[in-house]
Amino acid sequence: MNPIELKVSKLEYKALIFDLDGTLVDSMPLHFKAWCKALEDQGQAGVFPEDVFYAMGGRPTRDIVKVINGEQNLQLDADEVSSSKKRHYLKNLALIELIPAVAKIAEENRGKVPMAVASGSSREGVEKTLQTLGISDWFDEVVSSNEVANGKPAPDIFLEAALRIGIAPKDCVVFEDARSGIIAARAAGMEVVAVPTHLHLD
C-alpha cells in the first residue's frame, strides 16, 4: 500500500469518528482471506470475488451474506458464516498493522477531543483488533455493527457514535475508506475525510 497523506487542520470539528478496517488499520486483506475460508467451510469457494468484497466494504457480515445468497442463489446461514469468518480473522490478528497517516491523526488528537470507532465488524472483532495494536485507550467509545438496527450505508452507526460521545453530528468528522461508510457519514450530517487506501475509491 502506498503512503497516504491526510490533512484536517482546516476543518472545524469537536469530535473525530474513525472507521476501523481499511481506515485506521490495514486489515482488509485479512478480512478477505477470512471470508474465503468461511465460504470454503460452507462448500462455496470462489463465490465472493475480491473486487466485490472491496465494493461492499464497511457493510455488516450478515448483510453481505444476504447479497451473496441472492446473487448466487444460495441459502447460506448468516450466523454460521459470520461465526466462521470471525474465527478465521481473529487467528491472524498478529498480522494487523496501523495505517500510519490515520493513526497519526488519532494519536495527535487523543485526549484533546472526543473520539470514537464506528465499525461494520463485530464488537469482539473491533475490541480485539484495538487491543492487539495497543490503542484501545485512544478512543472514548466503540460502536459495532451489531449494536445498531441498520448497518452502513445507513447512518445509524455514526449517529450512535455521536450520541455516545455527546457531540452533535454536524460537529463530527468521520474518517472512512469505503463507499458505504462515506454515504452513511454524509447521511448522518457529518464531515467526511475519504481515506484512499484501496482502489475501489474514485
mmCIF file of C-alpha atoms in Angstrom:
data_model
loop_
_atom_site.group_PDB
_atom_site.id
_atom_site.type_symbol
_atom_site.label_atom_id
_atom_site.label_comp_id
_atom_site.label_asym_id
_atom_site.label_seq_id
_atom_site.Cartn_x
_atom_site.Cartn_y
_atom_site.Cartn_z
ATOM 1 C CA MET A 1 0.000 0.000 0.000
ATOM 2 C CA ASN A 2 1.355 3.411 -0.935
ATOM 3 C CA PRO A 3 1.782 6.004 1.833
ATOM 4 C CA ILE A 4 -1.099 8.450 2.112
ATOM 5 C CA GLU A 5 -1.317 11.957 3.469
ATOM 6 C CA LEU A 6 -4.332 13.371 5.253
ATOM 7 C CA LYS A 7 -4.862 16.903 6.494
ATOM 8 C CA VAL A 8 -7.718 18.020 8.721
ATOM 9 C CA SER A 9 -6.220 21.189 10.174
ATOM 10 C CA LYS A 10 -8.569 23.439 8.176
ATOM 11 C CA LEU A 11 -11.683 21.605 9.299
ATOM 12 C CA GLU A 12 -13.606 22.819 12.321
ATOM 13 C CA TYR A 13 -14.523 19.827 14.439
ATOM 14 C CA LYS A 14 -15.375 18.903 18.001
ATOM 15 C CA ALA A 15 -15.042 15.132 17.636
ATOM 16 C CA LEU A 16 -13.435 12.524 15.389
ATOM 17 C CA ILE A 17 -15.025 9.223 14.415
ATOM 18 C CA PHE A 18 -12.953 6.525 12.733
ATOM 19 C CA ASP A 19 -13.971 3.535 10.704
ATOM 20 C CA LEU A 20 -11.650 0.685 11.635
ATOM 21 C CA ASP A 21 -10.943 -1.782 8.839
ATOM 22 C CA GLY A 22 -9.205 -0.225 5.853
ATOM 23 C CA THR A 23 -9.181 3.182 7.514
ATOM 24 C CA LEU A 24 -7.417 3.033 10.861
ATOM 25 C CA VAL A 25 -5.919 -0.428 10.395
ATOM 26 C CA ASP A 26 -4.698 -2.264 7.296
ATOM 27 C CA SER A 27 -6.906 -5.299 7.828
ATOM 28 C CA MET A 28 -8.952 -5.605 4.642
ATOM 29 C CA PRO A 29 -6.727 -8.255 3.011
ATOM 30 C CA LEU A 30 -7.061 -10.389 6.145
ATOM 31 C CA HIS A 31 -10.813 -9.908 6.173
ATOM 32 C CA PHE A 32 -10.988 -11.080 2.566
ATOM 33 C CA LYS A 33 -8.952 -14.200 3.377
ATOM 34 C CA ALA A 34 -11.250 -14.870 6.333
ATOM 35 C CA TRP A 35 -14.276 -14.553 4.050
ATOM 36 C CA CYS A 36 -12.754 -17.030 1.598
ATOM 37 C CA LYS A 37 -12.065 -19.543 4.378
ATOM 38 C CA ALA A 38 -15.548 -19.119 5.842
ATOM 39 C CA LEU A 39 -17.195 -19.735 2.481
ATOM 40 C CA GLU A 40 -14.928 -22.728 1.886
ATOM 41 C CA ASP A 41 -16.194 -24.100 5.200
ATOM 42 C CA GLN A 42 -19.672 -23.951 3.652
ATOM 43 C CA GLY A 43 -18.504 -25.663 0.462
ATOM 44 C CA GLN A 44 -18.814 -22.436 -1.515
ATOM 45 C CA ALA A 45 -15.289 -21.492 -2.536
ATOM 46 C CA GLY A 46 -14.991 -18.773 -5.158
ATOM 47 C CA VAL A 47 -18.466 -17.268 -4.810
ATOM 48 C CA PHE A 48 -17.167 -13.947 -3.403
ATOM 49 C CA PRO A 49 -14.681 -12.290 -5.813
ATOM 50 C CA GLU A 50 -12.176 -9.826 -4.350
ATOM 51 C CA ASP A 51 -13.491 -6.843 -6.303
ATOM 52 C CA VAL A 52 -16.998 -7.497 -4.985
ATOM 53 C CA PHE A 53 -15.619 -7.780 -1.454
ATOM 54 C CA TYR A 54 -13.979 -4.363 -1.642
ATOM 55 C CA ALA A 55 -17.053 -2.818 -3.246
ATOM 56 C CA MET A 56 -19.069 -3.986 -0.229
ATOM 57 C CA GLY A 57 -16.519 -2.778 2.307
ATOM 58 C CA GLY A 58 -17.958 -1.434 5.554
ATOM 59 C CA ARG A 59 -21.184 -3.415 5.408
ATOM 60 C CA PRO A 60 -22.046 -5.898 8.185
ATOM 61 C CA THR A 61 -21.308 -9.580 7.583
ATOM 62 C CA ARG A 62 -24.980 -10.521 7.755
ATOM 63 C CA ASP A 63 -25.868 -8.028 5.032
ATOM 64 C CA ILE A 64 -23.095 -9.362 2.802
ATOM 65 C CA VAL A 65 -24.323 -12.948 3.275
ATOM 66 C CA LYS A 66 -27.790 -11.856 2.150
ATOM 67 C CA VAL A 67 -26.317 -10.340 -1.003
ATOM 68 C CA ILE A 68 -24.255 -13.472 -1.736
ATOM 69 C CA ASN A 69 -27.331 -15.652 -1.232
ATOM 70 C CA GLY A 70 -29.337 -13.501 -3.635
ATOM 71 C CA GLU A 71 -26.694 -13.254 -6.334
ATOM 72 C CA GLN A 72 -25.572 -16.887 -6.159
ATOM 73 C CA ASN A 73 -28.988 -18.446 -5.420
ATOM 74 C CA LEU A 74 -27.657 -19.924 -2.166
ATOM 75 C CA GLN A 75 -29.075 -20.423 1.309
ATOM 76 C CA LEU A 76 -26.045 -19.759 3.467
ATOM 77 C CA ASP A 77 -26.786 -19.342 7.166
ATOM 78 C CA ALA A 78 -25.699 -15.823 8.137
ATOM 79 C CA ASP A 79 -24.889 -16.821 11.725
ATOM 80 C CA GLU A 80 -22.705 -19.754 10.667
ATOM 81 C CA VAL A 81 -20.818 -17.748 8.064
ATOM 82 C CA SER A 82 -20.371 -14.831 10.447
ATOM 83 C CA SER A 83 -19.024 -17.042 13.218
ATOM 84 C CA SER A 84 -16.650 -18.863 10.884
ATOM 85 C CA LYS A 85 -15.433 -15.661 9.275
ATOM 86 C CA LYS A 86 -14.755 -14.061 12.660
ATOM 87 C CA ARG A 87 -12.841 -17.141 13.829
ATOM 88 C CA HIS A 88 -10.581 -17.141 10.768
ATOM 89 C CA TYR A 89 -9.979 -13.394 11.069
ATOM 90 C CA LEU A 90 -9.080 -13.474 14.771
ATOM 91 C CA LYS A 91 -6.499 -16.216 14.161
ATOM 92 C CA ASN A 92 -4.448 -13.743 12.114
ATOM 93 C CA LEU A 93 -4.712 -10.630 14.297
ATOM 94 C CA ALA A 94 -0.960 -10.592 14.882
ATOM 95 C CA LEU A 95 -0.517 -9.585 11.221
ATOM 96 C CA ILE A 96 -2.590 -6.401 11.559
ATOM 97 C CA GLU A 97 -0.856 -3.024 11.241
ATOM 98 C CA LEU A 98 -1.971 0.559 11.701
ATOM 99 C CA ILE A 99 -2.384 2.826 8.683
ATOM 100 C CA PRO A 100 0.208 5.475 9.639
ATOM 101 C CA ALA A 101 -1.435 8.638 8.273
ATOM 102 C CA VAL A 102 -4.746 7.958 10.000
ATOM 103 C CA ALA A 103 -3.207 6.611 13.196
ATOM 104 C CA LYS A 104 -1.113 9.788 13.456
ATOM 105 C CA ILE A 105 -4.231 11.947 13.421
ATOM 106 C CA ALA A 106 -5.890 9.784 16.051
ATOM 107 C CA GLU A 107 -2.826 9.817 18.278
ATOM 108 C CA GLU A 108 -2.357 13.583 17.957
ATOM 109 C CA ASN A 109 -5.987 14.217 18.958
ATOM 110 C CA ARG A 110 -6.040 11.659 21.758
ATOM 111 C CA GLY A 111 -7.353 13.281 24.926
ATOM 112 C CA LYS A 112 -7.945 16.615 23.162
ATOM 113 C CA VAL A 113 -11.331 15.935 21.560
ATOM 114 C CA PRO A 114 -13.806 13.053 21.957
ATOM 115 C CA MET A 115 -13.044 10.187 19.576
ATOM 116 C CA ALA A 116 -14.922 7.038 18.648
ATOM 117 C CA VAL A 117 -14.576 3.998 16.427
ATOM 118 C CA ALA A 118 -17.622 3.083 14.309
ATOM 119 C CA SER A 119 -17.086 -0.222 12.539
ATOM 120 C CA GLY A 120 -19.056 -2.646 10.420
ATOM 121 C CA SER A 121 -17.254 -5.505 12.185
ATOM 122 C CA SER A 122 -18.460 -7.335 15.295
ATOM 123 C CA ARG A 123 -17.838 -5.900 18.763
ATOM 124 C CA GLU A 124 -15.438 -8.722 19.561
ATOM 125 C CA GLY A 125 -13.502 -8.220 16.342
ATOM 126 C CA VAL A 126 -13.185 -4.468 16.893
ATOM 127 C CA GLU A 127 -12.122 -4.729 20.521
ATOM 128 C CA LYS A 128 -9.557 -7.462 19.902
ATOM 129 C CA THR A 129 -8.098 -5.536 16.960
ATOM 130 C CA LEU A 130 -7.682 -2.410 19.087
ATOM 131 C CA GLN A 131 -6.252 -4.430 21.965
ATOM 132 C CA THR A 132 -3.767 -6.221 19.723
ATOM 133 C CA LEU A 133 -2.463 -2.878 18.462
ATOM 134 C CA GLY A 134 -2.446 -1.363 21.951
ATOM 135 C CA ILE A 135 -4.695 1.566 21.070
ATOM 136 C CA SER A 136 -7.920 0.779 22.935
ATOM 137 C CA ASP A 137 -7.385 3.703 25.291
ATOM 138 C CA TRP A 138 -7.190 6.197 22.428
ATOM 139 C CA PHE A 139 -10.963 6.139 21.996
ATOM 140 C CA ASP A 140 -13.834 7.178 24.225
ATOM 141 C CA GLU A 141 -16.407 4.925 22.584
ATOM 142 C CA VAL A 142 -16.652 1.979 20.202
ATOM 143 C CA VAL A 143 -19.772 1.181 18.183
ATOM 144 C CA SER A 144 -20.008 -2.042 16.179
ATOM 145 C CA SER A 145 -22.453 -3.240 13.545
ATOM 146 C CA ASN A 146 -24.371 -5.486 15.937
ATOM 147 C CA GLU A 147 -25.233 -2.539 18.189
ATOM 148 C CA VAL A 148 -27.395 -0.643 15.684
ATOM 149 C CA ALA A 149 -30.535 -1.526 13.773
ATOM 150 C CA ASN A 150 -29.103 -0.828 10.323
ATOM 151 C CA GLY A 151 -25.532 -1.148 9.091
ATOM 152 C CA LYS A 152 -23.728 1.124 6.660
ATOM 153 C CA PRO A 153 -24.742 2.745 4.281
ATOM 154 C CA ALA A 154 -27.475 3.681 6.786
ATOM 155 C CA PRO A 155 -26.302 6.472 9.126
ATOM 156 C CA ASP A 156 -27.217 4.615 12.338
ATOM 157 C CA ILE A 157 -23.713 3.679 13.454
ATOM 158 C CA PHE A 158 -22.333 7.207 13.122
ATOM 159 C CA LEU A 159 -25.353 8.775 14.802
ATOM 160 C CA GLU A 160 -24.961 6.320 17.687
ATOM 161 C CA ALA A 161 -21.264 7.160 17.991
ATOM 162 C CA ALA A 162 -22.049 10.887 18.129
ATOM 163 C CA LEU A 163 -24.731 10.251 20.746
ATOM 164 C CA ARG A 164 -22.359 8.264 22.954
ATOM 165 C CA ILE A 165 -19.617 10.884 22.886
ATOM 166 C CA GLY A 166 -22.132 13.701 23.371
ATOM 167 C CA ILE A 167 -21.306 15.694 20.244
ATOM 168 C CA ALA A 168 -23.783 16.909 17.607
ATOM 169 C CA PRO A 169 -23.375 15.073 14.261
ATOM 170 C CA LYS A 170 -22.647 18.347 12.428
ATOM 171 C CA ASP A 171 -19.597 18.847 14.644
ATOM 172 C CA CYS A 172 -18.097 15.405 13.920
ATOM 173 C CA VAL A 173 -15.532 14.468 11.291
ATOM 174 C CA VAL A 174 -15.563 10.882 10.028
ATOM 175 C CA PHE A 175 -12.599 9.042 8.516
ATOM 176 C CA GLU A 176 -13.733 6.344 6.062
ATOM 177 C CA ASP A 177 -12.314 4.257 3.236
ATOM 178 C CA ALA A 178 -15.458 2.502 1.999
ATOM 179 C CA ARG A 179 -18.145 3.944 -0.236
ATOM 180 C CA SER A 180 -20.933 2.621 2.014
ATOM 181 C CA GLY A 181 -19.307 4.276 5.020
ATOM 182 C CA ILE A 182 -18.899 7.595 3.239
ATOM 183 C CA ILE A 183 -22.574 7.512 2.246
ATOM 184 C CA ALA A 184 -23.520 6.674 5.849
ATOM 185 C CA ALA A 185 -21.448 9.501 7.327
ATOM 186 C CA ARG A 186 -22.860 12.055 4.903
ATOM 187 C CA ALA A 187 -26.383 10.831 5.647
ATOM 188 C CA ALA A 188 -25.627 11.426 9.329
ATOM 189 C CA GLY A 189 -24.790 15.057 8.505
ATOM 190 C CA MET A 190 -21.090 14.703 9.245
ATOM 191 C CA GLU A 191 -17.967 15.957 7.504
ATOM 192 C CA VAL A 192 -16.097 13.084 5.817
ATOM 193 C CA VAL A 193 -12.417 12.539 5.111
ATOM 194 C CA ALA A 194 -12.102 9.813 2.460
ATOM 195 C CA VAL A 195 -9.104 7.578 3.112
ATOM 196 C CA PRO A 196 -7.839 6.277 -0.260
ATOM 197 C CA THR A 197 -6.377 3.004 0.929
ATOM 198 C CA HIS A 198 -7.988 0.785 -1.702
ATOM 199 C CA LEU A 199 -8.614 1.077 -5.415
ATOM 200 C CA HIS A 200 -12.390 0.895 -5.145
ATOM 201 C CA LEU A 201 -12.496 4.603 -4.233
ATOM 202 C CA ASP A 202 -12.675 7.100 -7.084
#
